Every structure is written in C-alpha cells, then in structure tokens.
Coordinates of C-alpha atoms and ligand atoms in Angstrom, one line a residue:
M25 CA -89.1 -246.8 -141.4
A26 CA -85.4 -246.8 -142.4
Q27 CA -83.6 -243.3 -142.7
N28 CA -82.2 -242.5 -146.4
I29 CA -78.9 -241.3 -146.6
I30 CA -77.3 -240.3 -149.8
V31 CA -73.6 -239.8 -150.2
V32 CA -72.4 -237.7 -153.4
G33 CA -68.8 -238.6 -154.4
A34 CA -67.2 -241.9 -153.1
N35 CA -63.5 -241.3 -153.0
H36 CA -61.6 -240.9 -149.6
A37 CA -64.2 -238.6 -147.8
G38 CA -67.2 -240.4 -149.2
T39 CA -65.8 -244.0 -148.6
A40 CA -65.0 -243.0 -144.9
A41 CA -68.6 -241.6 -144.3
L42 CA -69.8 -245.0 -146.2
N43 CA -68.2 -247.1 -144.1
T44 CA -68.9 -245.3 -141.1
I45 CA -72.8 -245.5 -141.7
L46 CA -72.6 -249.1 -142.8
D47 CA -70.6 -250.3 -139.9
S48 CA -72.7 -248.5 -137.5
G49 CA -75.2 -251.4 -137.3
K50 CA -78.4 -248.8 -137.5
D51 CA -81.2 -249.5 -140.2
I52 CA -80.1 -247.1 -142.8
N53 CA -80.7 -247.1 -146.4
V54 CA -77.7 -245.8 -147.8
T55 CA -76.9 -244.8 -151.9
A56 CA -73.4 -243.7 -153.3
F57 CA -72.9 -241.7 -156.5
D58 CA -69.7 -241.3 -158.3
A59 CA -69.3 -239.9 -161.4
N60 CA -65.8 -242.0 -162.0
S61 CA -65.5 -245.7 -162.5
N62 CA -63.4 -246.1 -159.4
I63 CA -63.3 -245.8 -155.7
S64 CA -60.7 -244.7 -153.1
F65 CA -57.8 -244.0 -155.6
L66 CA -54.6 -242.8 -153.4
G67 CA -53.3 -240.3 -155.5
C68 CA -50.1 -240.3 -153.0
G69 CA -49.0 -243.3 -154.9
M70 CA -49.2 -241.6 -158.4
A71 CA -45.7 -240.5 -158.5
L72 CA -44.4 -243.8 -157.1
W73 CA -46.2 -245.3 -159.8
I74 CA -45.2 -243.0 -162.7
G75 CA -41.5 -243.2 -161.1
G76 CA -41.4 -246.9 -161.4
Q77 CA -40.9 -247.3 -157.6
I78 CA -43.9 -249.5 -157.5
S79 CA -44.8 -252.3 -159.9
G80 CA -48.2 -251.4 -160.7
P81 CA -51.4 -249.5 -159.5
E82 CA -53.4 -252.3 -157.5
G83 CA -52.3 -251.3 -154.3
L84 CA -53.4 -247.7 -154.7
F85 CA -57.2 -248.5 -153.9
Y86 CA -58.3 -249.5 -150.4
S87 CA -62.0 -249.9 -151.5
S88 CA -64.5 -250.8 -154.0
R89 CA -67.9 -250.9 -155.4
Q90 CA -68.1 -254.3 -154.3
A91 CA -66.9 -254.0 -151.1
L92 CA -69.4 -251.4 -150.3
E93 CA -71.9 -253.2 -151.6
A94 CA -71.1 -256.5 -149.5
K95 CA -71.9 -254.2 -146.8
G96 CA -75.4 -253.0 -147.8
A97 CA -74.8 -250.0 -149.7
H98 CA -76.5 -248.8 -153.0
V99 CA -73.5 -247.9 -155.3
H100 CA -74.0 -245.9 -158.5
M101 CA -70.4 -245.5 -160.4
N102 CA -70.5 -243.3 -163.7
T103 CA -73.1 -241.8 -162.4
K104 CA -73.0 -237.9 -162.0
V105 CA -75.5 -236.1 -159.6
S106 CA -76.5 -233.3 -161.8
S107 CA -78.7 -231.3 -159.5
I108 CA -80.0 -231.1 -155.9
D109 CA -83.5 -229.8 -155.0
F110 CA -82.4 -229.0 -151.2
E111 CA -86.2 -227.9 -150.4
R112 CA -87.8 -231.4 -151.7
K113 CA -84.8 -233.0 -150.6
T114 CA -84.3 -235.0 -153.8
I115 CA -81.3 -235.4 -155.7
R116 CA -81.4 -235.8 -159.7
A117 CA -78.8 -238.1 -161.4
K118 CA -77.4 -238.8 -165.0
C119 CA -77.1 -242.6 -165.1
T120 CA -75.0 -244.9 -167.2
T121 CA -78.1 -245.2 -169.7
G122 CA -77.9 -241.2 -170.4
D123 CA -81.6 -241.3 -168.6
Y124 CA -82.0 -239.1 -165.5
Y125 CA -83.8 -240.4 -162.2
E126 CA -84.6 -238.7 -158.8
Q127 CA -84.1 -240.0 -155.2
A128 CA -85.2 -238.8 -152.1
F129 CA -82.8 -238.2 -149.1
D130 CA -83.6 -237.8 -145.5
K131 CA -79.7 -236.8 -144.9
L132 CA -77.4 -235.7 -147.7
I133 CA -73.5 -236.0 -147.4
L134 CA -71.5 -233.9 -150.0
A135 CA -68.1 -235.7 -150.7
T136 CA -67.6 -234.3 -154.3
G137 CA -63.7 -233.3 -153.4
S138 CA -61.8 -231.0 -155.6
M139 CA -60.2 -230.8 -159.3
P140 CA -57.0 -229.2 -160.2
V141 CA -56.6 -225.4 -160.9
S142 CA -56.4 -224.7 -164.5
L143 CA -55.3 -221.4 -166.0
P144 CA -57.0 -219.2 -168.3
I145 CA -53.9 -219.1 -170.8
E146 CA -53.6 -219.6 -174.5
G147 CA -52.5 -223.0 -175.3
I148 CA -54.0 -224.8 -172.5
D149 CA -56.1 -227.2 -174.6
L150 CA -53.0 -228.5 -176.6
H151 CA -52.1 -232.1 -176.7
N152 CA -49.8 -233.2 -173.7
V153 CA -50.8 -230.7 -171.4
Q154 CA -51.9 -232.8 -168.2
F155 CA -53.8 -232.5 -165.0
V156 CA -53.1 -235.1 -162.5
K157 CA -55.9 -236.0 -159.9
L158 CA -57.4 -239.4 -161.0
Y159 CA -56.3 -242.4 -161.7
Q160 CA -57.2 -242.1 -165.4
N161 CA -54.9 -238.8 -165.4
A162 CA -52.1 -241.3 -164.0
E163 CA -52.9 -243.9 -166.6
D164 CA -52.6 -241.5 -169.3
V165 CA -49.4 -239.8 -168.4
I166 CA -47.6 -243.6 -168.1
H167 CA -49.1 -244.3 -171.4
K168 CA -47.5 -241.0 -173.0
L169 CA -44.3 -241.9 -171.4
K170 CA -43.9 -245.0 -173.7
N171 CA -42.9 -242.7 -176.2
K172 CA -39.4 -242.1 -176.0
N173 CA -39.3 -238.9 -178.0
L174 CA -41.3 -237.3 -175.2
K175 CA -37.9 -236.0 -173.6
K176 CA -38.6 -232.5 -171.9
I177 CA -41.4 -232.2 -169.4
T178 CA -42.1 -229.0 -167.7
I179 CA -44.0 -228.9 -164.4
I180 CA -46.1 -225.7 -163.5
G181 CA -46.4 -225.8 -159.8
A182 CA -43.4 -226.8 -157.2
G183 CA -46.1 -227.6 -154.7
Y184 CA -46.3 -230.9 -153.2
I185 CA -47.6 -232.8 -156.5
G186 CA -45.1 -230.7 -158.7
V187 CA -42.0 -231.6 -156.5
E188 CA -43.4 -235.5 -156.5
L189 CA -43.7 -235.7 -159.8
A190 CA -40.3 -233.9 -160.6
E191 CA -38.5 -236.9 -159.1
A192 CA -40.9 -239.3 -161.0
F193 CA -40.0 -238.1 -164.2
C194 CA -36.6 -237.7 -163.4
R195 CA -36.5 -241.4 -162.5
C196 CA -37.9 -242.2 -166.0
G197 CA -35.1 -240.4 -167.8
R198 CA -36.6 -237.3 -168.8
E199 CA -35.4 -233.6 -168.4
V200 CA -37.6 -231.7 -166.0
T201 CA -37.8 -228.1 -165.4
L202 CA -40.0 -227.1 -162.3
I203 CA -41.7 -223.4 -162.6
D204 CA -43.2 -221.9 -159.8
S205 CA -44.5 -218.2 -159.4
A206 CA -43.3 -218.2 -155.6
S207 CA -39.7 -217.6 -154.9
A208 CA -39.1 -221.3 -153.6
C209 CA -40.2 -224.8 -153.6
L210 CA -43.0 -226.1 -151.2
S211 CA -43.3 -222.3 -150.3
S212 CA -46.8 -222.9 -148.6
Y213 CA -45.7 -225.5 -146.2
Y214 CA -41.9 -224.7 -145.3
D215 CA -39.8 -221.7 -144.6
E216 CA -36.8 -221.0 -146.6
P217 CA -34.1 -223.0 -145.4
F218 CA -36.2 -226.3 -145.7
S219 CA -37.2 -225.4 -149.5
R220 CA -33.4 -224.6 -150.3
K221 CA -32.6 -228.2 -148.9
M222 CA -35.1 -229.5 -151.3
E223 CA -34.1 -227.4 -153.7
E224 CA -30.4 -228.5 -153.5
N225 CA -31.8 -231.9 -153.7
L226 CA -34.2 -231.5 -156.7
E227 CA -30.9 -229.9 -158.7
R228 CA -28.5 -232.3 -157.5
H229 CA -30.6 -234.9 -159.5
G230 CA -30.6 -232.6 -162.5
I231 CA -33.9 -230.8 -162.4
R232 CA -34.2 -227.4 -163.6
L233 CA -35.7 -224.9 -161.0
A234 CA -37.6 -221.5 -162.4
F235 CA -39.1 -220.0 -159.6
R236 CA -40.5 -216.3 -159.5
E237 CA -42.0 -217.0 -163.0
T238 CA -45.4 -217.2 -164.1
V239 CA -46.9 -219.0 -167.2
Q240 CA -48.0 -216.5 -169.7
R241 CA -49.0 -218.8 -172.7
L242 CA -48.3 -222.5 -174.3
E243 CA -47.1 -223.1 -177.5
G244 CA -47.5 -225.5 -180.3
H245 CA -49.0 -227.0 -183.1
E246 CA -51.8 -229.4 -181.8
T247 CA -49.2 -230.7 -179.3
I248 CA -47.2 -228.6 -176.9
Q249 CA -43.8 -227.2 -177.8
K250 CA -42.9 -224.4 -175.5
V251 CA -44.2 -223.2 -172.1
I252 CA -43.6 -219.3 -172.1
T253 CA -43.2 -217.2 -169.0
E254 CA -42.5 -213.7 -168.4
K255 CA -38.6 -214.6 -168.3
A256 CA -38.2 -217.6 -170.6
S257 CA -39.4 -220.1 -173.2
Y258 CA -39.0 -223.6 -172.3
D259 CA -38.7 -226.4 -175.1
T260 CA -41.7 -228.9 -173.8
D261 CA -43.0 -232.3 -175.3
M262 CA -45.3 -232.3 -171.9
A263 CA -46.6 -229.9 -169.6
V264 CA -48.0 -231.0 -166.2
F265 CA -50.1 -228.5 -164.1
C266 CA -49.8 -228.7 -160.3
A267 CA -51.0 -225.3 -159.2
G268 CA -53.3 -226.5 -156.5
F269 CA -56.7 -227.8 -156.1
R270 CA -60.0 -226.0 -156.4
P271 CA -63.2 -227.5 -154.6
S272 CA -65.7 -229.0 -156.7
T273 CA -69.1 -227.6 -155.3
K274 CA -71.2 -226.5 -158.2
L275 CA -74.1 -228.4 -156.8
G276 CA -74.6 -226.0 -153.9
D277 CA -74.5 -223.1 -156.3
G278 CA -76.9 -220.2 -155.1
V279 CA -78.1 -222.2 -152.1
L280 CA -75.3 -223.6 -149.9
E281 CA -73.0 -220.6 -148.2
K282 CA -69.2 -220.9 -149.4
F283 CA -65.8 -219.9 -148.2
D284 CA -63.9 -217.3 -150.3
N285 CA -62.6 -220.4 -152.5
G286 CA -65.5 -221.7 -153.0
A287 CA -65.3 -224.7 -150.6
Y288 CA -68.5 -225.4 -148.5
L289 CA -68.8 -223.7 -145.3
V290 CA -69.1 -226.3 -142.7
S291 CA -69.3 -226.4 -139.0
R292 CA -67.2 -228.7 -136.5
R293 CA -69.9 -231.2 -137.3
Q294 CA -69.3 -231.0 -141.1
E295 CA -73.0 -229.7 -141.1
T296 CA -73.7 -227.1 -144.2
S297 CA -75.9 -224.0 -144.1
I298 CA -78.9 -226.2 -145.0
P299 CA -80.2 -228.6 -142.1
D300 CA -79.3 -232.5 -142.7
V301 CA -76.8 -231.5 -145.7
Y302 CA -73.1 -232.3 -144.6
A303 CA -70.1 -231.9 -146.5
A304 CA -66.8 -233.4 -146.1
G305 CA -63.2 -233.7 -147.7
D306 CA -61.7 -231.4 -150.4
C307 CA -65.4 -229.9 -151.0
A308 CA -65.5 -228.5 -147.7
T309 CA -63.6 -225.9 -145.2
V310 CA -61.5 -227.2 -142.2
Y311 CA -61.1 -225.1 -139.0
N312 CA -57.4 -224.6 -138.5
N313 CA -56.2 -224.9 -135.0
A314 CA -53.0 -223.0 -135.8
S315 CA -54.6 -220.0 -137.1
Q316 CA -57.6 -220.6 -135.4
R317 CA -59.9 -219.7 -138.5
T318 CA -61.7 -221.3 -141.0
D319 CA -59.6 -222.4 -144.0
Y320 CA -59.3 -224.8 -146.8
I321 CA -56.5 -227.7 -146.6
A322 CA -57.0 -230.2 -149.3
L323 CA -55.6 -233.5 -148.1
A324 CA -56.4 -237.3 -148.1
S325 CA -55.9 -237.1 -144.0
N326 CA -58.6 -234.4 -143.5
A327 CA -61.0 -236.0 -146.1
V328 CA -61.0 -239.4 -144.0
R329 CA -61.4 -237.7 -141.0
S330 CA -64.2 -235.4 -141.8
G331 CA -65.9 -238.1 -143.8
I332 CA -66.2 -240.2 -140.5
I333 CA -67.4 -236.8 -138.5
A334 CA -70.1 -235.9 -141.0
A335 CA -71.5 -239.9 -141.1
Q336 CA -71.5 -240.0 -137.4
N337 CA -73.7 -236.8 -137.2
A338 CA -75.8 -237.9 -139.8
L339 CA -76.6 -240.9 -138.0
G340 CA -77.7 -238.6 -135.2
V341 CA -74.3 -239.2 -133.2
P342 CA -73.0 -235.7 -132.2
V343 CA -69.3 -235.6 -133.0
D344 CA -67.1 -232.4 -133.3
S345 CA -64.0 -232.1 -135.2
P346 CA -60.9 -231.2 -133.1
G347 CA -59.7 -229.0 -136.2
V348 CA -56.8 -229.6 -138.3
Q349 CA -53.2 -228.3 -138.2
G350 CA -52.5 -229.3 -142.0
S351 CA -50.0 -231.5 -141.2
N352 CA -48.1 -233.0 -143.9
G353 CA -44.7 -234.9 -145.2
I354 CA -42.8 -235.3 -148.4
S355 CA -40.0 -237.9 -149.2
I356 CA -38.0 -237.0 -152.4
W357 CA -34.6 -239.4 -153.0
N358 CA -34.8 -240.0 -149.3
L359 CA -34.9 -236.4 -148.2
K360 CA -37.7 -236.3 -145.6
M361 CA -39.6 -233.2 -144.8
V362 CA -42.4 -232.9 -142.5
S363 CA -44.4 -229.7 -141.1
T364 CA -47.5 -228.8 -139.3
G365 CA -49.2 -225.8 -138.5
L366 CA -47.9 -222.1 -139.6
S367 CA -44.7 -221.5 -141.4
L368 CA -43.2 -218.3 -140.0
K369 CA -44.0 -216.3 -143.2
K370 CA -47.7 -217.5 -142.7
A371 CA -47.7 -216.6 -139.2
I372 CA -46.5 -213.1 -139.7
R373 CA -48.9 -212.5 -142.6
L374 CA -51.8 -213.6 -140.3
G375 CA -50.4 -210.8 -137.7
Y376 CA -49.1 -213.0 -134.9
D377 CA -46.1 -211.8 -133.2
A378 CA -44.3 -214.8 -134.3
A379 CA -40.6 -215.8 -133.3
Y380 CA -38.7 -219.3 -134.2
V381 CA -36.3 -221.4 -132.9
D382 CA -33.8 -223.7 -135.2
Y383 CA -31.6 -226.6 -134.2
E384 CA -29.6 -228.9 -136.0
D385 CA -27.8 -232.4 -134.6
Y386 CA -27.8 -236.0 -135.3
Q387 CA -30.7 -238.0 -134.4
K388 CA -28.9 -240.6 -132.4
A389 CA -25.9 -240.4 -129.9
G390 CA -22.7 -239.2 -131.6
F391 CA -20.6 -242.4 -130.6
L392 CA -23.0 -244.4 -133.1
E393 CA -21.1 -244.8 -136.1
T394 CA -23.7 -246.0 -138.5
D395 CA -27.2 -245.3 -139.3
N396 CA -27.1 -241.9 -137.8
Q397 CA -28.4 -238.8 -139.8
K398 CA -28.7 -235.2 -139.0
V399 CA -32.0 -233.7 -138.4
M400 CA -33.1 -230.0 -138.8
I401 CA -36.0 -228.6 -136.7
H402 CA -37.8 -225.2 -136.9
I403 CA -40.3 -224.3 -134.4
I404 CA -42.7 -221.3 -134.9
Y405 CA -44.5 -219.8 -131.7
D406 CA -46.3 -216.4 -130.6
K407 CA -44.2 -214.3 -128.4
S408 CA -47.2 -212.9 -126.6
S409 CA -49.2 -216.0 -125.8
R410 CA -46.2 -218.4 -126.1
R411 CA -48.7 -220.6 -128.2
I412 CA -46.8 -223.2 -130.6
L413 CA -47.7 -222.2 -134.1
G414 CA -46.0 -224.5 -136.2
A415 CA -43.1 -227.0 -136.9
Q416 CA -40.7 -228.2 -139.5
L417 CA -38.5 -230.9 -139.6
C418 CA -36.1 -232.7 -142.2
S419 CA -33.6 -235.5 -142.3
E420 CA -32.9 -238.6 -144.0
Y421 CA -33.9 -240.3 -140.8
D422 CA -37.7 -240.9 -140.4
I423 CA -38.5 -238.2 -138.3
S424 CA -42.7 -238.2 -139.1
M425 CA -43.2 -239.5 -135.6
A426 CA -41.9 -236.0 -134.2
I427 CA -44.1 -234.0 -136.1
H428 CA -47.2 -236.0 -135.0
M429 CA -46.3 -234.8 -131.3
F430 CA -46.1 -231.0 -133.0
S431 CA -49.3 -231.2 -134.6
L432 CA -51.0 -232.3 -131.1
A433 CA -49.1 -229.6 -129.4
V434 CA -50.4 -227.1 -132.0
Q435 CA -54.0 -228.5 -131.4
E436 CA -54.0 -228.4 -127.6
Q437 CA -52.4 -224.8 -127.8
V438 CA -49.1 -226.1 -126.0
S439 CA -46.7 -223.2 -124.9
I440 CA -42.9 -223.2 -126.1
D441 CA -42.0 -223.1 -122.7
T442 CA -43.9 -226.3 -121.9
L443 CA -41.8 -228.1 -124.4
K444 CA -38.4 -226.8 -123.0
L445 CA -38.3 -229.5 -119.9
F446 CA -40.8 -232.1 -120.7
D447 CA -39.9 -235.7 -120.1
M448 CA -38.4 -237.1 -123.2
F449 CA -36.6 -240.6 -122.7
F450 CA -33.1 -241.1 -123.8
L451 CA -31.6 -244.1 -125.6
P452 CA -28.6 -243.9 -127.7
H453 CA -30.0 -246.1 -130.2
F454 CA -33.1 -243.5 -130.5
N455 CA -31.8 -240.2 -129.9
Q456 CA -29.5 -238.3 -127.6
P457 CA -29.5 -237.1 -123.8
Y458 CA -29.5 -233.3 -125.3
N459 CA -32.2 -234.1 -128.0
Y460 CA -33.0 -231.5 -130.7
I461 CA -36.6 -231.0 -129.5
T462 CA -35.3 -229.8 -126.1
M463 CA -32.3 -227.9 -127.4
A464 CA -34.5 -225.8 -129.9
A465 CA -36.9 -225.0 -127.3
L466 CA -34.7 -223.9 -124.7
Q467 CA -33.5 -221.4 -127.3
A468 CA -36.7 -219.4 -127.1
E469 CA -36.3 -216.3 -125.6
T470 CA -38.0 -216.1 -121.9
R471 CA -41.1 -214.0 -121.4
P472 CA -40.2 -210.7 -120.6
Ligands
LIG529 C1 -51.0 -236.9 -157.1 C2 -51.5 -236.6 -155.6 C3 -51.0 -236.7 -154.7 C4 -51.6 -236.8 -153.4 N1 -50.9 -237.2 -152.0 C5 -51.6 -237.0 -151.0 C6 -50.7 -237.3 -149.8 O1 -49.8 -237.8 -149.9 N2 -51.5 -237.2 -148.7 C7 -52.5 -236.5 -148.5 O2 -53.1 -236.3 -147.4 N3 -53.3 -236.2 -149.5 C8 -52.6 -236.2 -151.0 N4 -53.6 -235.9 -152.1 C9 -54.6 -235.0 -151.9 C10 -55.8 -236.0 -151.7 O3 -55.8 -237.0 -152.9 C11 -57.2 -235.2 -151.9 O4 -56.9 -234.4 -150.6 C12 -58.3 -236.5 -151.7 O5 -58.3 -236.9 -152.8 C13 -59.5 -235.4 -151.2 O6 -60.6 -236.5 -151.1 P1 -62.2 -236.3 -151.2 O7 -62.9 -237.7 -151.2 O8 -62.6 -235.3 -150.6 O9 -62.3 -236.1 -152.6 P2 -62.0 -236.5 -154.2 O10 -60.7 -237.3 -154.0 O11 -61.8 -235.2 -155.2 O12 -62.9 -237.3 -154.6 C14 -64.3 -236.7 -154.9 C15 -65.1 -237.7 -155.5 O13 -66.4 -237.0 -156.1 C16 -67.1 -237.4 -157.0 N5 -68.2 -236.4 -157.5 C17 -67.4 -235.0 -157.8 N6 -68.7 -234.7 -158.3 C18 -69.6 -235.5 -158.2 C19 -70.8 -235.6 -158.8 N7 -71.7 -234.4 -159.2 N8 -71.6 -236.6 -158.8 C20 -71.1 -237.9 -158.3 N9 -69.8 -237.8 -158.1 C21 -69.2 -236.7 -157.9 C22 -65.6 -237.5 -157.8 O14 -65.8 -238.5 -159.2 C23 -64.7 -238.2 -156.8 O15 -64.5 -239.7 -157.0 C24 -52.7 -235.8 -153.1 C25 -53.2 -235.7 -154.5 C26 -52.9 -236.0 -155.6 C27 -53.5 -235.8 -156.7
LIG530 N1 -47.4 -235.2 -149.5 C1 -48.9 -234.7 -149.4 O1 -49.1 -234.7 -148.2 C2 -49.7 -234.4 -150.6 C3 -50.2 -233.4 -150.2 N2 -51.0 -232.9 -151.6 C4 -52.0 -231.9 -151.7 O2 -52.9 -232.1 -152.6 C5 -53.3 -230.6 -152.8 C6 -52.7 -230.4 -154.3 O3 -51.3 -230.4 -154.6 P1 -50.7 -229.4 -155.3 O4 -51.2 -229.1 -156.7 O5 -49.1 -229.5 -155.4 O6 -50.6 -228.0 -154.6 P2 -49.8 -227.0 -153.8 O7 -50.6 -226.1 -153.1 O8 -49.0 -227.9 -152.6 O9 -48.7 -226.3 -154.7 C7 -49.1 -225.7 -155.7 C8 -48.2 -224.8 -156.3 O10 -48.4 -224.0 -157.3 C9 -47.9 -222.9 -157.5 N3 -48.6 -222.1 -158.4 C10 -50.2 -221.9 -158.2 N4 -50.2 -220.9 -159.5 C11 -49.5 -220.9 -160.3 C12 -49.0 -220.3 -161.5 N5 -50.0 -219.5 -162.0 N6 -47.8 -220.2 -162.2 C13 -46.9 -220.8 -161.5 N7 -47.0 -221.6 -160.1 C14 -48.2 -221.5 -159.3 C15 -48.1 -222.4 -155.9 O11 -47.2 -221.5 -155.7 C16 -47.8 -223.7 -155.1 O12 -46.2 -223.9 -155.1 C17 -52.5 -229.7 -152.0 O13 -53.4 -229.5 -151.1 C18 -51.4 -230.7 -151.2 O14 -51.2 -230.4 -150.0 C19 -50.4 -233.5 -152.9 C20 -49.5 -234.3 -153.3 C21 -48.7 -234.8 -151.8

C-alpha cells in the first residue's frame, strides 16, 4: 500500500519537500496543509516591491496549489493544523468550513517556519504598528503608504529586513529612522568597518540612525504617534518591527525536543526526536560548520535545502546535510555586502583564538579605466587550527561569487595557508595579477 506523507507548512521548506516527493516517481500519498492562502512567497522581494523597484508582486511566487496538485499532491490551503497525536500518527486540522478533521500519516514533515519577534511593550497593538513576513503584510504596508500623510516611519531592528526596508521607504519619499539596540547595523553579519560602510550609505540617503537604543513603549491614540526609547522620542506615523524571527513550533510542545530558542532540534537528516517525524526550514535547527555546533539561522536558502533533505529521508533515501555557514548578502543603493561563517566578534565570543586579515583594492587591473570598483575583503581565521572561520566582502561590483568560494572553504575546513597560493586565474577584465583574495591571505601571520 502507498505510504502517507503529510507536510505541514507549504512555503519554502514545505514546497521543496513536496516537490522532492512528487518528483521522486514513488507511489506516495502526499498531503500538504498550510494556514495561509498562498505558497512560496519570496519575502526577499518585499522591499523591492514596497520601494517600487519591481512593478508588482506576481514574480514573487514560484509555486502554487495548482502546480502541486497537478503533480499529484492533496493541498489544503487556509487550513491550520491545530494538533498532532505523535503516538497515533494523526494530525488534526481546522478546515475552511470551521470543521475539524483528522488524517493519519506514516511520515510527517514539519515546515511551519517562523514569525517575526514581537516585543512585550505598551502600545504594540496600536494601528500602523507593522510586522513584516507574509505577503499580506507587504500588501498592508503598500496600502497604507497610499496615504501621503503617513510621512515618518520608524523601523525597529537594523538587521537585514530593517536595512532593506529603510531603503524602500526612503525610495517612497518617507522620513526613515532606524533603531537598533546594538551599536551598529547588520551587526550579526559583519564586523565594524563593514557596518560603518553601510551606515554611511544609509545616512547619505537621509536615513536617521539611532543605535544603542532599545524601544521602551509606543504612544498614540488608536494610531501610533511616537516610538519611545530610553534616550529619545521619535514622531512616527508607522512603526515597523524587524527584530528577528522566532520559530513556529507550538505543534511539538511537550513532545519534540527543542533548541534554546524553541526551534525543533534535528539531526543531519532533519529527523526530530520522534521517529518518522522530520522538520525543515525556519522551524528547525541547522548544523553550523563555522562554529561546529547546532545553531538557528533563518534563511530561505537553508529552508529549501533542508526541505529537500527531509523529503529524501522520509522517502527512505538516506541523505545527510553538509551543514551550513549562514552565507548571506545584501544590496542597498548598489552597495553590495556578502558574508559567510563567523564574524570576528562572534568568533571571539565563542572562544576561538581568532585573527583576521583585511585588504582593499580595485576588482580589475588598474589600467581599466571604466567599470572598475574597489572591493573590501575581511577574512577571519583561527590562529591555532588555521581554519578559515568566515569572510566578508563589500563593493559596488558584484562580488557574490567570491563568497560562495569562502562558504565552501568554511564547510570544508580549509586553512588560511591553503588560500595563500592556490591557483586563481588572471585576466584584466575580471581581476588583478595580485588579486585581493591572495593578497589578504598572504598577510596571515605564519604558524609560530
Ligand atoms: C522581508 C523578508 C526578506 C527576506 N529575504 C531573504 C533573503 O533575501 N534570503 C534568504 O535566504 N531569506 C530571506 N528571508 C527569510 C526567508 O523568507 C525565511 O527564512 C523563509 O521564509 C523560511 O521558509 P520556511 O518555509 O521554513 O518558513 P515560512 O516561510 O515561515 O513558512 C512556513 C509556512 O508554514 C505555515 N504554517 C505554520 N504553522 C502552520 C500550521 N499549524 N498549520 C498549517 N500551516 C502552518 C505558514 O502559513 C507558512 O506558509 C526573508 C524574509 C523576509 C520576511
Ligand atoms: N538578504 C538576506 O539574506 C535576508 C535575510 N533575512 C533573514 O530573515 C530573518 C529575519 O530578519 P530580521 O528580522 O532583519 O532579523 P536580523 O536578525 O537580521 O536583525 C534583527 C535586528 O534586530 C535587532 N533587535 C533585536 N531586538 C531588538 C530590540 N528589542 N530593539 C531594537 N533592536 C532589536 C538586532 O540587534 C538585529 O540587528 C533573518 O534570519 C535574516 O537573515 C531577511 C531579509 C534579507
């Protein structure tokens, strides 16, 4: 008899799992449940849509209920799974009619993702206090921006979403204030010189930065009027919270083992603590090759890969995750920054004997007079083991391919010394004979 596989959550991790099962050619009954009305929304396009850099949201979806059903899945949209009986192997869901029904599974894949962190502060329920994750959140913001009296926007959290939205709101002609309790923007991804570079970029475009400030409360009469921190009060017509994600893992309460932030603890095969139950994407942990420990890193890239791995293992094909480096990138008014692995400050915090090398130079040969930009590189390594722990690059040039190489170097535990003289081609249209990767690596002090 055909196996029953249920996938709960059909966004990036869920869709990847569903497609892997449906494309496997195996005789499987696969059923998906999602509490939302859409599938595969690319949140990464939200800022581009809000800022008017793309004409509409249509391209921000790469799958649909129809596409999955055409391949043979049973897809229940607007249907929240309310509980799971892990012993009887059944899920209970609330259908669109309001009725509940049960369905049995042989294998279960949890891909319930995450939600934005909300702060337990006064005024959080005022009108025009926004959280941004879903397609509907973006629609809501765009609708509100039609009101030209909505002039001042305060963003809480200067991480990836906060910085991207700061650019988007500025492009819409709004006055933007960006608050973060940390001392710099993008502080969990980059070391100080890189954060400063982005801050100069933001300030040059008129964005007010308010770092080392924590929001105490929000004030207003029905609608928000002020964001109050311990240092200042900001007049505000809309407050947008971008203070990170929290995994959605209520379904496993009291049964499935969890990480310190509540994510499902999973093995390299995406197995939870209960047999035949897998978890993938933002609701699950990852193995971080840079820190060599279990971690939580919410990224669509991790969601897709872990969804595929969960599905393969649920199908009985043993596949281990190679782990992740948390590789990421951002482009704000053409300033591109990419990073992978640990920053210097994080490496030191984790107890590594960490050192770094920096270099800055033009991407291409100096005699190329046009289309030649400077690149900053920063490589972090462990002085004792020589292992590369992380890297960061910044330029107006597209340096994204270089960070993929560093991502692999961290994954494969390559030493900084290996990087010094490895074969890198030279052609003036692309790079320099003394290129910045070699030049940076050569600065690493030799082993004592
Ligand atoms: C503005 C923005 C920009 C981003 N940009 C990037 C980027 O550039 N690069 C990148 O890698 N990542 C980016 N991310 C992060 C990325 O979107 C997430 O890491 C990704 O969405 C995780 O996918 P997921 O499928 O694990 O979880 P989610 O996207 O959170 O999806 C979980 C799904 O599960 C459903 N669900 C939850 N509980 C239940 C239940 N009980 N029953 C039924 N269904 C349920 C939800 O409705 C949802 O559809 C961005 C996020 C945002 C918000
Ligand atoms: N380009 C990319 O790869 C993108 C990735 N994402 C991912 O989506 C997830 C969520 O993104 P973000 O919400 O931007 O999280 P984030 O982790 O990038 O940034 C959150 C920021 O909020 C700050 N913060 C936390 N609590 C605060 C408080 N009480 N007051 C003030 N500041 C506070 C933190 O210091 C941090 O700078 C992340 O995992 C991120 O990597 C999101 C957008 C783009």
